[in-house]
XYZ file of C-alpha atoms in Angstrom:
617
model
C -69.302 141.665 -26.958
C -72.220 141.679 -29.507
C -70.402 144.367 -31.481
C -67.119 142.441 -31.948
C -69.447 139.538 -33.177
C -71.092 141.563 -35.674
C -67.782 143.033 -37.215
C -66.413 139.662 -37.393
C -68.977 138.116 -39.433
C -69.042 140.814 -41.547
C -66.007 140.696 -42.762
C -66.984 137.010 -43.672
C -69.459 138.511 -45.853
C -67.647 138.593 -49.365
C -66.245 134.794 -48.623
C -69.965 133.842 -47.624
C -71.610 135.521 -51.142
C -68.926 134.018 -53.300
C -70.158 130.426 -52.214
C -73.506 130.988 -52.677
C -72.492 132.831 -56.396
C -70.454 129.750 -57.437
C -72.891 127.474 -55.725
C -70.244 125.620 -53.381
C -73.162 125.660 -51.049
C -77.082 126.627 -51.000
C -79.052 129.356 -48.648
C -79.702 126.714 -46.131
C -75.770 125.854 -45.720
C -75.020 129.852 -46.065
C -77.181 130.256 -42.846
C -75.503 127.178 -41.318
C -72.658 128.377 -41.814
C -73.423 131.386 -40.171
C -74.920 130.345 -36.942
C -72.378 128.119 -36.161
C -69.387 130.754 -36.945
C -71.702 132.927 -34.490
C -71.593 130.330 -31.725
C -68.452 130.202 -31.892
C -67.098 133.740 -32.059
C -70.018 134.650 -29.202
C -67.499 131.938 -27.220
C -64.444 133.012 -27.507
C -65.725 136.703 -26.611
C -66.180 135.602 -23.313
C -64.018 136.937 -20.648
C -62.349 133.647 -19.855
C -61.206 131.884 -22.799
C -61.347 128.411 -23.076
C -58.905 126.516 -24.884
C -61.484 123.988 -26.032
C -63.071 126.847 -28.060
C -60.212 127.973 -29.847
C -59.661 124.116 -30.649
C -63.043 123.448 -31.581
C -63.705 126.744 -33.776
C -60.392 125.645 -35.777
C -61.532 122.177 -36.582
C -64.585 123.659 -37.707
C -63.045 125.800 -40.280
C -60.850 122.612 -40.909
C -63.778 120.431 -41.797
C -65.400 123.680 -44.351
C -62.107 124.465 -46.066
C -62.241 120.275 -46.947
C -65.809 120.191 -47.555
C -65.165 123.393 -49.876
C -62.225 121.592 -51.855
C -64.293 118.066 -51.930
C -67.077 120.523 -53.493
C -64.380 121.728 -56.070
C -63.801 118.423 -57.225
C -67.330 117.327 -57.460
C -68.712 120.204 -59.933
C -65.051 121.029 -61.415
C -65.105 124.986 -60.329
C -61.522 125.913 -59.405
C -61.766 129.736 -59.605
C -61.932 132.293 -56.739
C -59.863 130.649 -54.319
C -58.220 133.458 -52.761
C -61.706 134.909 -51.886
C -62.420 131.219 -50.467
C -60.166 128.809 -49.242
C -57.577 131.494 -48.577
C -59.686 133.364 -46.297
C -60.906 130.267 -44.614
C -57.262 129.327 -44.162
C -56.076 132.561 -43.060
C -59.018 132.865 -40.655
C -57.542 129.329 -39.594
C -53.680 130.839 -39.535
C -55.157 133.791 -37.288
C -56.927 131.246 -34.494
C -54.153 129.281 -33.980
C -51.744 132.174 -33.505
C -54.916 133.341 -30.924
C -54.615 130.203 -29.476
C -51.045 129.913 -29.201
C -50.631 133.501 -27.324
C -53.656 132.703 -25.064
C -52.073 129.262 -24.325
C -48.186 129.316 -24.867
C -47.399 126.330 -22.395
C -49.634 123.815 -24.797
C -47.174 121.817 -27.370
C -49.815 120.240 -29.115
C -51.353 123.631 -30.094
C -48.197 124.675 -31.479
C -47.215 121.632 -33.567
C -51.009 121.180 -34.922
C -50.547 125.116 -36.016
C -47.101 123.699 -37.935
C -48.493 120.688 -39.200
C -51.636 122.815 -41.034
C -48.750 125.510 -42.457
C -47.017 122.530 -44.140
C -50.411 121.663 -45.420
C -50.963 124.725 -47.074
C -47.014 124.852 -48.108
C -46.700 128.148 -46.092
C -42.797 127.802 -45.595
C -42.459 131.604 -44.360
C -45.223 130.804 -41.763
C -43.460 127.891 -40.257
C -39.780 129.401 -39.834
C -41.914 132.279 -38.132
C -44.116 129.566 -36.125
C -40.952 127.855 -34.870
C -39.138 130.933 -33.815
C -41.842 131.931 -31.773
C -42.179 128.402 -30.118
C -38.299 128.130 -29.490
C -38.582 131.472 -28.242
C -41.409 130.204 -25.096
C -39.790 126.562 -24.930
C -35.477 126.712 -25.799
C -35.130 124.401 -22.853
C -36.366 121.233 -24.864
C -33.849 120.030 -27.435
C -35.935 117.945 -29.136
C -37.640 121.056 -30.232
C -34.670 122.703 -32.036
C -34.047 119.489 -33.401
C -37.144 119.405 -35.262
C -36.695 123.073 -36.023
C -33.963 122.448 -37.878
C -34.625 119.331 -39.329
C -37.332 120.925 -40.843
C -34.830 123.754 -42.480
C -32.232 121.316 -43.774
C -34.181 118.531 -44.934
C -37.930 120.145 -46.178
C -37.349 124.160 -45.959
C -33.858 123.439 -47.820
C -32.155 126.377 -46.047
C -28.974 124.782 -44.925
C -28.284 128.071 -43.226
C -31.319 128.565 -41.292
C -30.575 124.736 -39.712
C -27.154 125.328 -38.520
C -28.116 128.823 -36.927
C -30.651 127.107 -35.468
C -28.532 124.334 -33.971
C -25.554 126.768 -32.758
C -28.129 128.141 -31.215
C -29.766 125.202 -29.173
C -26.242 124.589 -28.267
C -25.126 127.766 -27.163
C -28.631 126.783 -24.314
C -27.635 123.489 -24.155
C -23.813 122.762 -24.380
C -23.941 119.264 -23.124
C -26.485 117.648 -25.426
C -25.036 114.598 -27.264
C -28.499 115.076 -28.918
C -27.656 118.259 -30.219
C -24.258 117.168 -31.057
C -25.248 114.401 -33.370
C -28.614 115.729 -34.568
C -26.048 118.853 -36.379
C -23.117 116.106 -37.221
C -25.743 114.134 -39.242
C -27.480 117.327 -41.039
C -24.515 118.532 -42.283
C -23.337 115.346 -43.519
C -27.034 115.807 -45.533
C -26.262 118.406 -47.025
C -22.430 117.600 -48.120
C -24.169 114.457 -49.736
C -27.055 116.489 -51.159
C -23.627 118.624 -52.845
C -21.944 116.108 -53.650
C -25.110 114.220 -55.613
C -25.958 117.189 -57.394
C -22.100 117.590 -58.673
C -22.551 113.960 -60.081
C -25.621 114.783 -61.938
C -23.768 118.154 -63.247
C -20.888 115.933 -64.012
C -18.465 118.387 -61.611
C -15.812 116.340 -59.428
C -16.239 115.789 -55.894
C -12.770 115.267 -55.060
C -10.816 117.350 -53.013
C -8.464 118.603 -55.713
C -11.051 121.418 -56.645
C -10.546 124.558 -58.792
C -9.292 127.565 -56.374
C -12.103 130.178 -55.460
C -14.155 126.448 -54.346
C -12.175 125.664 -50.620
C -15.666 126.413 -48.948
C -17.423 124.335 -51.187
C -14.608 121.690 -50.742
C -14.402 121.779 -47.326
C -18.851 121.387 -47.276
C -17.874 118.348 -49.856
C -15.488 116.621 -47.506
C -17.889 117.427 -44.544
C -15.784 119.683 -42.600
C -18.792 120.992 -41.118
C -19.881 117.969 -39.437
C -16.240 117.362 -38.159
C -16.250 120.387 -36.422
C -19.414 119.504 -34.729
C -18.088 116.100 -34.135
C -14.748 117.824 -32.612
C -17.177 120.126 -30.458
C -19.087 116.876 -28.916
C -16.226 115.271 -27.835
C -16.425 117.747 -24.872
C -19.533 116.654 -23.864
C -18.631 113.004 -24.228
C -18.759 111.027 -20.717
C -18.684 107.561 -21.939
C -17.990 105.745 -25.164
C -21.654 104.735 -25.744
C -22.152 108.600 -26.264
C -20.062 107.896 -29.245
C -22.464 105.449 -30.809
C -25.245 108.035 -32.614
C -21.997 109.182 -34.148
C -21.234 105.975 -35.770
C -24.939 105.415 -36.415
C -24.860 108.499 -38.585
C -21.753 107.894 -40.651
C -22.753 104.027 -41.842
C -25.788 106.129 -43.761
C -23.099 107.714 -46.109
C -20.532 106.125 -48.249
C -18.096 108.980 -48.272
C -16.959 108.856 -44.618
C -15.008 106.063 -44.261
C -11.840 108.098 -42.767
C -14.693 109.649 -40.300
C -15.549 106.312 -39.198
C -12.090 105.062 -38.631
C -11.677 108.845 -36.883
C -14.069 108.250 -34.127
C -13.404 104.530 -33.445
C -9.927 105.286 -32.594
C -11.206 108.203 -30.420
C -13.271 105.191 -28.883
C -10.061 103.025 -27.879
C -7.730 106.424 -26.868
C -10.244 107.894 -24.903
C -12.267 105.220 -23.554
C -10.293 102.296 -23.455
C -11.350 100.430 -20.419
C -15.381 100.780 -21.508
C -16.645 97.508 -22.300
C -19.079 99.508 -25.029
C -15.967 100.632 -27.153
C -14.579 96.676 -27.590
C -17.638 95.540 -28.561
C -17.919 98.969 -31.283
C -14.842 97.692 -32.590
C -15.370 93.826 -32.732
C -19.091 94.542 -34.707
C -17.139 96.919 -37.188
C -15.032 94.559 -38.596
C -17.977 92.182 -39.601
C -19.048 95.068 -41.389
C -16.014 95.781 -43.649
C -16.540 95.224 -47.529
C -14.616 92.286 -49.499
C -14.908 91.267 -53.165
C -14.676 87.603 -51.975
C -17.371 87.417 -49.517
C -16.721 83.781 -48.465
C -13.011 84.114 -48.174
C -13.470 87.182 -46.023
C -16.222 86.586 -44.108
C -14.697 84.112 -42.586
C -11.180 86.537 -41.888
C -14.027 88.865 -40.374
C -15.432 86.723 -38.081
C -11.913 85.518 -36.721
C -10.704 89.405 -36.536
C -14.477 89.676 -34.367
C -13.514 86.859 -31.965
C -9.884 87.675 -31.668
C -11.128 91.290 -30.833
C -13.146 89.502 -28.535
C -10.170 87.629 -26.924
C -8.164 90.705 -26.318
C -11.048 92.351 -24.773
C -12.255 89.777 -22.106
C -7.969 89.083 -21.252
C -8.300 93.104 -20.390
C -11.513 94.049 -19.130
C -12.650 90.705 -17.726
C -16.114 92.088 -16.728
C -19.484 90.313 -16.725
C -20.751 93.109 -19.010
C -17.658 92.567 -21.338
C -18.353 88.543 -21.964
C -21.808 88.674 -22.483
C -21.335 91.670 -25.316
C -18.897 88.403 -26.853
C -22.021 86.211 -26.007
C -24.521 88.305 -27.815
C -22.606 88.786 -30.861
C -21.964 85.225 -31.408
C -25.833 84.904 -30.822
C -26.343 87.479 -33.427
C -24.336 85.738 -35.971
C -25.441 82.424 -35.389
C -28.502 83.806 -36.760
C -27.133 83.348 -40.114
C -27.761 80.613 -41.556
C -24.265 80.183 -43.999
C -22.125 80.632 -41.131
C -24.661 78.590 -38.552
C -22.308 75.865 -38.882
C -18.616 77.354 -38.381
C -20.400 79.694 -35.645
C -22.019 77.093 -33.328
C -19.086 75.234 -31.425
C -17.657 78.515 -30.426
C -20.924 79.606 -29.011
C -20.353 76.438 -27.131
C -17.076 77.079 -26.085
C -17.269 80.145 -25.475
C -20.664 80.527 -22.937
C -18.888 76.830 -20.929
C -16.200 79.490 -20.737
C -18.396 82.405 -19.291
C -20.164 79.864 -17.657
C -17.411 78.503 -15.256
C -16.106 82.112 -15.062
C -19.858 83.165 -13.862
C -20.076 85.458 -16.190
C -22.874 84.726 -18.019
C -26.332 86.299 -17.698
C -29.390 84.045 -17.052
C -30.798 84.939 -20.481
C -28.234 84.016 -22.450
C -27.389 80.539 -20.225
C -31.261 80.017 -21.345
C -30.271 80.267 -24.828
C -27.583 78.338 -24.770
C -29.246 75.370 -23.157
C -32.137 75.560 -25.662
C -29.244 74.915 -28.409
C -27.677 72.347 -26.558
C -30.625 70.557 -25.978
C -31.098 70.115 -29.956
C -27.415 69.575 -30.406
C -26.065 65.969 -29.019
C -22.702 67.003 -30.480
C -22.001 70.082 -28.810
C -19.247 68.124 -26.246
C -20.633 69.635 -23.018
C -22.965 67.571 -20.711
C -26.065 68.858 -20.288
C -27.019 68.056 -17.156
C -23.645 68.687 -15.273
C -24.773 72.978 -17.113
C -27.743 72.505 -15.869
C -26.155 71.821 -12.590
C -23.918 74.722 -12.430
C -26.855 77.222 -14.281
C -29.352 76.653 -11.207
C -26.490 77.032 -8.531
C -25.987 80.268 -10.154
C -29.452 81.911 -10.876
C -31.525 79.781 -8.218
C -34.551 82.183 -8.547
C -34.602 81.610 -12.379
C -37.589 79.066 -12.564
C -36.839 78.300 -16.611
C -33.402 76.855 -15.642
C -34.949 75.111 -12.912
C -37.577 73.631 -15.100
C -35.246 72.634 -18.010
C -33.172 70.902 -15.140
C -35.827 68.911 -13.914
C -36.723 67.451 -17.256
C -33.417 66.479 -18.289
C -33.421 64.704 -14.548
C -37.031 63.034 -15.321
C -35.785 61.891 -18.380
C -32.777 60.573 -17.526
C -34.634 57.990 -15.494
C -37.254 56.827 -17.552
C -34.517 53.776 -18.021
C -34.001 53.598 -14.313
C -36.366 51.878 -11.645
C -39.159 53.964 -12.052
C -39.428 56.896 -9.264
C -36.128 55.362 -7.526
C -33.935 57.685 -6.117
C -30.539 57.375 -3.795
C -31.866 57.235 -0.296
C -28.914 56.638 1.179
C -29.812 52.595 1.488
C -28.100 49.393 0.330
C -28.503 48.773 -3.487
C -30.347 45.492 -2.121
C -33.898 45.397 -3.125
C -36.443 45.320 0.260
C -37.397 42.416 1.800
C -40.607 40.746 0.667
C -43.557 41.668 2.253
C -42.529 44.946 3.184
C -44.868 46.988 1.299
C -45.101 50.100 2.760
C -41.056 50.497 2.916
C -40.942 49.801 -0.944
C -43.672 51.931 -1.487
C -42.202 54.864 0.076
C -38.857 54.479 -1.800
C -40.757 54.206 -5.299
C -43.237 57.091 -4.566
C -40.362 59.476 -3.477
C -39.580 62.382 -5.863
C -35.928 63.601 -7.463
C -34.155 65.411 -4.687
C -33.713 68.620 -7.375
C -37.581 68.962 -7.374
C -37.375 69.669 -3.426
C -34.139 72.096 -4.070
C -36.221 73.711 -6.848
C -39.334 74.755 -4.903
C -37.310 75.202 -1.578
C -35.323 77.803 -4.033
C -38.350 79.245 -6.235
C -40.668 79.663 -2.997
C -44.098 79.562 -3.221
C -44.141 82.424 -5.412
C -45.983 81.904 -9.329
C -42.555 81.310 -10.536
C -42.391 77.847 -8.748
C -45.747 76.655 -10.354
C -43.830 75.563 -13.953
C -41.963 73.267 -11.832
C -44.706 71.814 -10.082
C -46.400 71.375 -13.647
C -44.028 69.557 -15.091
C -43.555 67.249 -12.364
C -47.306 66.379 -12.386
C -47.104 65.918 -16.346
C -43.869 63.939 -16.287
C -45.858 61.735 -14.239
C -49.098 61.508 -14.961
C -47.804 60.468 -18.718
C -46.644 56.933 -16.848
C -49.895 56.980 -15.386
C -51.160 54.647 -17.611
C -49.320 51.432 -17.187
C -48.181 52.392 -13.387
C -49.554 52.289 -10.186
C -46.602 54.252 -8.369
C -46.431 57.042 -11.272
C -50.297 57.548 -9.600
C -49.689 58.210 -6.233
C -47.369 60.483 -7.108
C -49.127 62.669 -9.266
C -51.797 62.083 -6.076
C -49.229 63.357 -3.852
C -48.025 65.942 -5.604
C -51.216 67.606 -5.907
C -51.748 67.157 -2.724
C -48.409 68.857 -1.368
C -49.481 71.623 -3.957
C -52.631 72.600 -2.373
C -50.975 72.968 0.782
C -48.823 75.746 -0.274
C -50.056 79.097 -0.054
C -51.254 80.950 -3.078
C -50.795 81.509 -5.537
C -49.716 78.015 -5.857
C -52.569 76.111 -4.028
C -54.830 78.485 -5.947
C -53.530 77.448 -9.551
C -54.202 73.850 -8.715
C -57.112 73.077 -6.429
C -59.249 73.183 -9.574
C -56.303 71.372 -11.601
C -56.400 68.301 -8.742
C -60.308 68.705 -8.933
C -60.312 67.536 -13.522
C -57.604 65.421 -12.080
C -59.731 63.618 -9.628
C -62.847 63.487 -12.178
C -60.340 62.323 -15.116
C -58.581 58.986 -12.914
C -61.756 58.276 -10.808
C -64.896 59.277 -11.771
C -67.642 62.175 -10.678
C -68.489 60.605 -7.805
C -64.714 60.729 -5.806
C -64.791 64.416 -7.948
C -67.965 65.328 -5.810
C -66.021 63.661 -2.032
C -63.544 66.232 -3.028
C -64.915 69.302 -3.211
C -67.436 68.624 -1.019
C -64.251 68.114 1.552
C -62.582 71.280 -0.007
C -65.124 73.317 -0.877
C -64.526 75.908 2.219
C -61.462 75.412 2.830
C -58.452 77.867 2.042
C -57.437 78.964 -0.269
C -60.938 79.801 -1.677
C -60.944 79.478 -5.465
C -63.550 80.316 -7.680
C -62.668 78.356 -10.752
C -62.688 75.516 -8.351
C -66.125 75.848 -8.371
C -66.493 75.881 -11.494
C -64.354 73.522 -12.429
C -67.211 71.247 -10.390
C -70.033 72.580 -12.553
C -68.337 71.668 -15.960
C -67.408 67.884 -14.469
C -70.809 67.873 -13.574
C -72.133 69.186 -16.867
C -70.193 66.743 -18.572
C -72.029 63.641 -17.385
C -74.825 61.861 -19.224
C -77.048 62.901 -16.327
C -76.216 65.571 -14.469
C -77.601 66.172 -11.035
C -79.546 69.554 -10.783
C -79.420 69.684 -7.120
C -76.270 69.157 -6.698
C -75.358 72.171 -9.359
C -77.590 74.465 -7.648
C -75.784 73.456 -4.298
C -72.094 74.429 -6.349
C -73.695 77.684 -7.609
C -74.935 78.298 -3.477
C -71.667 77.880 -2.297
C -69.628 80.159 -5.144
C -72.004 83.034 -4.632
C -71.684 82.536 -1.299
C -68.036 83.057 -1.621
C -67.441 85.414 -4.107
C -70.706 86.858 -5.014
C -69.965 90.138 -3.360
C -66.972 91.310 -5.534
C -68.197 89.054 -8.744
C -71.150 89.593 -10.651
C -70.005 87.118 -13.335
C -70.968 83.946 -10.819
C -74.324 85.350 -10.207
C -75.074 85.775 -13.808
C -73.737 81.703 -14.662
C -76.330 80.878 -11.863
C -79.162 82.747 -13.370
C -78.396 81.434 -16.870
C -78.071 77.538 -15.706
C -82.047 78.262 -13.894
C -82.803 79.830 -17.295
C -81.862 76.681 -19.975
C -81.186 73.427 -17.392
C -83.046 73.994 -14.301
C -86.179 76.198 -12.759
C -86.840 79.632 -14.679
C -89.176 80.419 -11.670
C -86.340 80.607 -9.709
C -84.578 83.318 -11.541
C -86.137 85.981 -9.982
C -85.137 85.653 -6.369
C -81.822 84.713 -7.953
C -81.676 88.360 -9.756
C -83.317 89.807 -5.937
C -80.434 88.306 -4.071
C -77.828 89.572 -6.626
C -78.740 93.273 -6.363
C -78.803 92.692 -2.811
C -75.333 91.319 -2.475
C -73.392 92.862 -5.059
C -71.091 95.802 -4.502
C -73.181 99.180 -6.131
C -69.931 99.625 -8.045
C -71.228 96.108 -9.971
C -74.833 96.423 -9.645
C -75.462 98.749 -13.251
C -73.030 96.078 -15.003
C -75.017 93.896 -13.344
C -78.289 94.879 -14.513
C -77.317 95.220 -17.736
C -76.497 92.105 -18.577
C -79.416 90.440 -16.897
C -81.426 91.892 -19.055
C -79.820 90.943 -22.186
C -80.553 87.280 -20.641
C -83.747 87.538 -20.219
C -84.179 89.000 -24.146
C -82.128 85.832 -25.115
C -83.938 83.208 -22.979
C-alpha cells in the first residue's frame, strides 16, 4: 500500500515545485499540501473503498485548484498553468472516473463529474461522461433527455442529440417524454437555421435553390414532424398531446403545426373533455390588429366552443374546464366587466346541473357576495351549495352568515318554532326566553353535517362572534354566546379542546376574575384536559392589578400535574414565574421534580434551558 502512496505523490512532485517557484504558496502550505494529499491517497488504498473518500479527496482538490486561481488573481501570475491547474484538474477528472467505476449506481457522482467538465469547458469529456452513464442507467429517460439537451442546445452537435434521442427511443418506445423532448429540439435547431439565414440575408422560405431540400425540409421542421408523427403511436389520451402544443407556441413559424395537432386532438380524441377545452383556450390566443374588436369575437368563439362542448360531453369534468376559464379571464381587468354575468350564468347553470366543484361554487359565492347585481339570490345558492358538498365547512360558514345577517332586522334570535305568530303571554318568562335564546335551525344542520371534526369549529366561531357582537346592548345575545360555549365544550375534541380556554377569556372578559376562577376551578380536571386552558388562567390572572400568588402556584400544580410528563415547556413557565413574581427558593425542588417527572427523551432539552434561566435571572 505504502508503495502506491509514494509513486503517487511523486508524480505530484513537478506540480508541487512549480508553486513554491512561482510562490502560489510557501514551504509551510507545500507540506500541507502534502500531508493531506497523503491522508487521503493512504484512504483510498484501503481494501474497501469508501465512497466518502473519493468524495472528500475531490473536494479537496476542488477547494486548491480555487485557492490556486484566487492566488492568480491576487499577485497577477498567469503562467504555467498546464503544470498547475491542469494537473490538479486532471488529477480531479481521474477521481471522479475512480469514483464513478467503484460506484456506478450513484447519480449524483456522475452529474457532479459533468457539472466540473462544463466548468473546465471539456466538451469531449462530457459526450464521453454521458455515454458511459447512459450506458449503466438507459432505463431513465430523463437521463437521455439531458444528454441530448446538452448536445443540441450547449455542445451544438445537432447530430449527436438526435442519435441520442433515437436511441432512448428505440429503449423506450412509449415515452411521450421522449417524444416531445426530440419534437422541441429539432424545432431548436430549424429556428437556430432559420435565424442565422436572416442575419446572412438568405430566404427561409420553402422555394429554395435545388441542391438545399435537406436544408429546406430542417427549415420547415420536417424533423420534428416526423417525431411528432412517431408519438402519435404512443398517444393514449389527448392530454398527451399538450407538451406538443406547449412546444410549438415558443416558435412563430409553426402555425400550420399547431393547427396540425389540434385537429388530431378533435379526430382522434373527440369525446376527451381535455381536447374541448385545448381548443376553446386557443382561440383566445389568436392574433388581431384590432385587439378590442377581436377580443371580444375571441371570447364569444371561447364560450360558443364551450356550448358545443358541454351539449356533447355533458361531464362534471367538462363544465368546470368552462368554469375555470371564465375564472381565468375574469382576471382581466378590461374584460372584468363583459366577463362577469356569464360567470354568473354560467356556474347557476352548473350549479343546478350539479356540476360544479366545491372550489369553484366557493369562488363564485365570494363574487356574488360583493356583487348585489349579479340576479341570483344568495342565500337560496347557498342553500343548494351546502345540500351538495355538506362536508365543505367554508360553504357552511358563508351560509350561516348570510342567515345571521339576514336577521339582524328580525326579532332578535327568533326563529320559526312551529308556534302562532302571537307574541307569549305575559309573565311567561321562561317560554319567551327559550324562543329568543334558540339558535338558526342551519347552525344545528351544519354541525350535525360537519361532525365534531376541526372542520366544524369555523362554524361554531362564527356563531359565538355573530353573537357576542350584540352582546353589548342585549341580554338574550348573552346567553347565547353562554350556551353556545357551553354546548361546545361538550363535544369531543378537538372541538371542546379549541374552546375550553376560549369560554375561560370569555368568562374573565363578561364577568370578572373571580366567576373566571369558579370556572376552572369546576373544569380544571375535567375532560377534555387542555393545557392552554391552564394557561389561559395564568394570563387572566396576570392581568389583574393584584394578582394572587397562591392561587398561580395552585394553576402551575395542576398543569404539571397534567401534562408535565410529555411537556417540559410547563415546567420551565413554573420555574420562571418562582424566579421574577414569586419564591426563588422554591426553584430548586421545582427543577428536582422536573427531572424526576419528565420523559429522559425531554430531560437534556430540559436542562438546557434551565440553565439559561438561571444565567438570565
Amino acid at each position: 500500500m505504502a508503495e502506491f502512496v509514494d509513486l503517487r505523490l511523486e508524480e505530484m512532485l513537478p506540480e508541487l515545485e512549480q508553486m513554491q517557484r512561482v510562490e502560489l504558496f510557501n514551504d509551510q502550505e507545500i507540506k500541507a499540501i502534502v500531508k493531506k494529499r497523503r491522508d487521503f491517497e493512504y484512504k483510498l488504498q484501503k481494501h474497501t473503498k469508501m465512497k466518502e473518500d473519493f468524495l472528500k479527496y475531490i473536494q479537496y482538490e476542488i477547494n486548491l485548484l480555487t485557492l490556486v486561481r484566487i492566488r492568480r488573481n491576487k499577485i497577477g501570475y498567469q503562467f504555467k498553468k498546464p503544470e498547475i491547474d491542469y494537473a490538479i484538474a486532471n488529477r480531479i477528472n481521474k477521481m471522479f472516473m475512480y469514483a464513478t467505476a467503484r460506484f456506478p449506481t450513484d447519480l449524483k457522482i456522475w452529474l457532479s463529474h459533468i457539472e466540473f467538465c462544463k466548468r473546465m469547458k471539456w466538451n469531449s469529456s462530457i459526450t464521453r461522461i454521458f455515454v458511459r452513464l447512459l450506458a449503466m442507467k438507459s432505463n431513465d429517460p430523463s437521463l437521455w433527455i439531458m444528454a441530448a439537451k446538452w448536445e443540441f442546445e450547449d455542445n451544438g452537435s445537432a447530430a449527436n442529440g438526435r442519435g441520442l434521442l433515437l436511441r432512448a427511443l428505440r429503449f423506450h418506445p412509449e415515452s411521450i417524454q421522449l417524444y416531445t423532448e426530440a419534437f422541441r429540439l429539432e424545432l431548436l435547431e430549424a429556428d437556430r437555421l432559420r435565424k442565422r439565414r436572416e442575419v446572412l440575408g438568405l430566404s427561409c422560405e420553402a422555394d429554395l435553390p435545388e441542391g438545399e431540400e435537406e436544408t429546406n425540409s430542417i427549415l420547415e421542421g420536417q424533423l420534428a414532424i416526423l417525431f411528432y408523427n412517431d408519438a402519435k403511436n404512443a398517444v393514449k389520451s389527448a392530454s398527451d398531446l399538450l407538451p406538443f402544443l406547449a412546444v410549438v407556441k415558443d416558435f412563430d413559424f409553426t402555425f400550420q403545426l399547431r393547427q396540425t395537432i389540434l385537429s388530431d386532438m378533435k379526430v382522434e380524441h373527440s369525446e376527451d373533455e381535455i381536447t374541448w377545452d385545448t381548443v376553446a383556450r386557443n382561440t383566445l390566443e389568436k392574433v388581431s390588429t384590432d385587439k378590442d374588436v377581436k377580443l371580444k369575437d375571441r371570447i364569444e368563439l371561447c364560450c360558443s366552443t364551450y356550448e358545443e362542448a358541454i351539449e356533447r360531453i355533458d361531464t362534471p369534468k367538462m363544465w368546470q374546464l368552462f368554469v375555470d376559464t371564465l375564472f381565468f379571464l375574469f382576471q382581466n381587468e378590461i374584460i372584468r366587466p363583459k366577463i362577469r354575468q356569464r360567470i354568473h350564468h354560467l356556474c347557476h347553470r352548473a350549479l343546478m346541473n350539479e356540476k360544479l366543484s366545491d372550489e369553484q361554487l366557493t369562488d363564485w359565492i365570494s363574487m356574488m357576495e360583493n356583487d348585489s347585481l349579479s340576479g341570483y339570490q344568495l342565500k337560496s345558492v347557498l342553500a343548494e351549495a351546502v345540500r351538495q358538498f355538506p362536508k365543505n365547512a367554508t360553504l357552511w360558514v358563508k351560509s350561516l352568515k348570510a342567515e345571521l345577517e339576514q336577521k339582524e332586522e328580525e326579532p332578535l334570535f327568533q326563529i320559526d318554532t312551529g308556534a302562532s305568530d302571537e307574541l307569549p303571554p305575559a309573565g311567561d318568562d321562561e317560554k319567551s326566553a327559550a324562543v329568543f335564546v334558540e339558535l338558526p335551525a342551519l347552525f344545528w344542520e351544519a354541525i350535525k353535517a360537519l361532525g365534531s371534526t376541526a372542520d366544524s369549529i369555523p362554524v361554531w366561531e362564527t356563531a359565538i362572534e355573530h353573537y357576542q357582537a350584540l352582546c353589548y346592548d342585549n341580554t338574550e345575545a348573552l346567553q347565547t354566546v353562554e350556551n353556545l360555549y357551553q354546548k361546545a365544550l361538550s363535544v369531543e375534541p378537538p372541538v371542546g379542546n379549541h374552546f375550553k380556554p376560549l369560554y375561560l377569556n370569555w368568562i374573565a372578559t363578561q364577568k370578572g376574575r373571580d366567576e373566571a376562577r369558579k370556572l376552572y376551578q369546576s373544569q380544571a380536571a375535567l375532560p377534555p384536559l387542555v393545557l392552554d386552558f391552564h394557561y389561559k388562567m395564568i394570563q387572566v390572572e396576570l392581568n389583574e392589578s393584584h394578582p394572587d400568588l397562591e392561587f398561580l402556584r395552585q394553576v402551575y400544580e395542576k398543569a404539571a400535574m397534567y401534562f408535565g410528563q410529555k411537556n417540559k415547556e410547563i415546567w420551565l413557565r413554573f420555574i420562571r414565574f418562582e424566579l421574577e413574581r414569586g419564591d426563588p427558593t422554591r426553584v430548586g425542588n421545582l427543577h428536582h421534580r422536573a427531572k424526576m417527572t419528565l420523559d429522559r427523551t425531554l430531560s437534556d432539552d430540559f436542562l438546557v434551558q434551565y440553565t439559561l434561566l438561571q444565567l438570565q435571572a
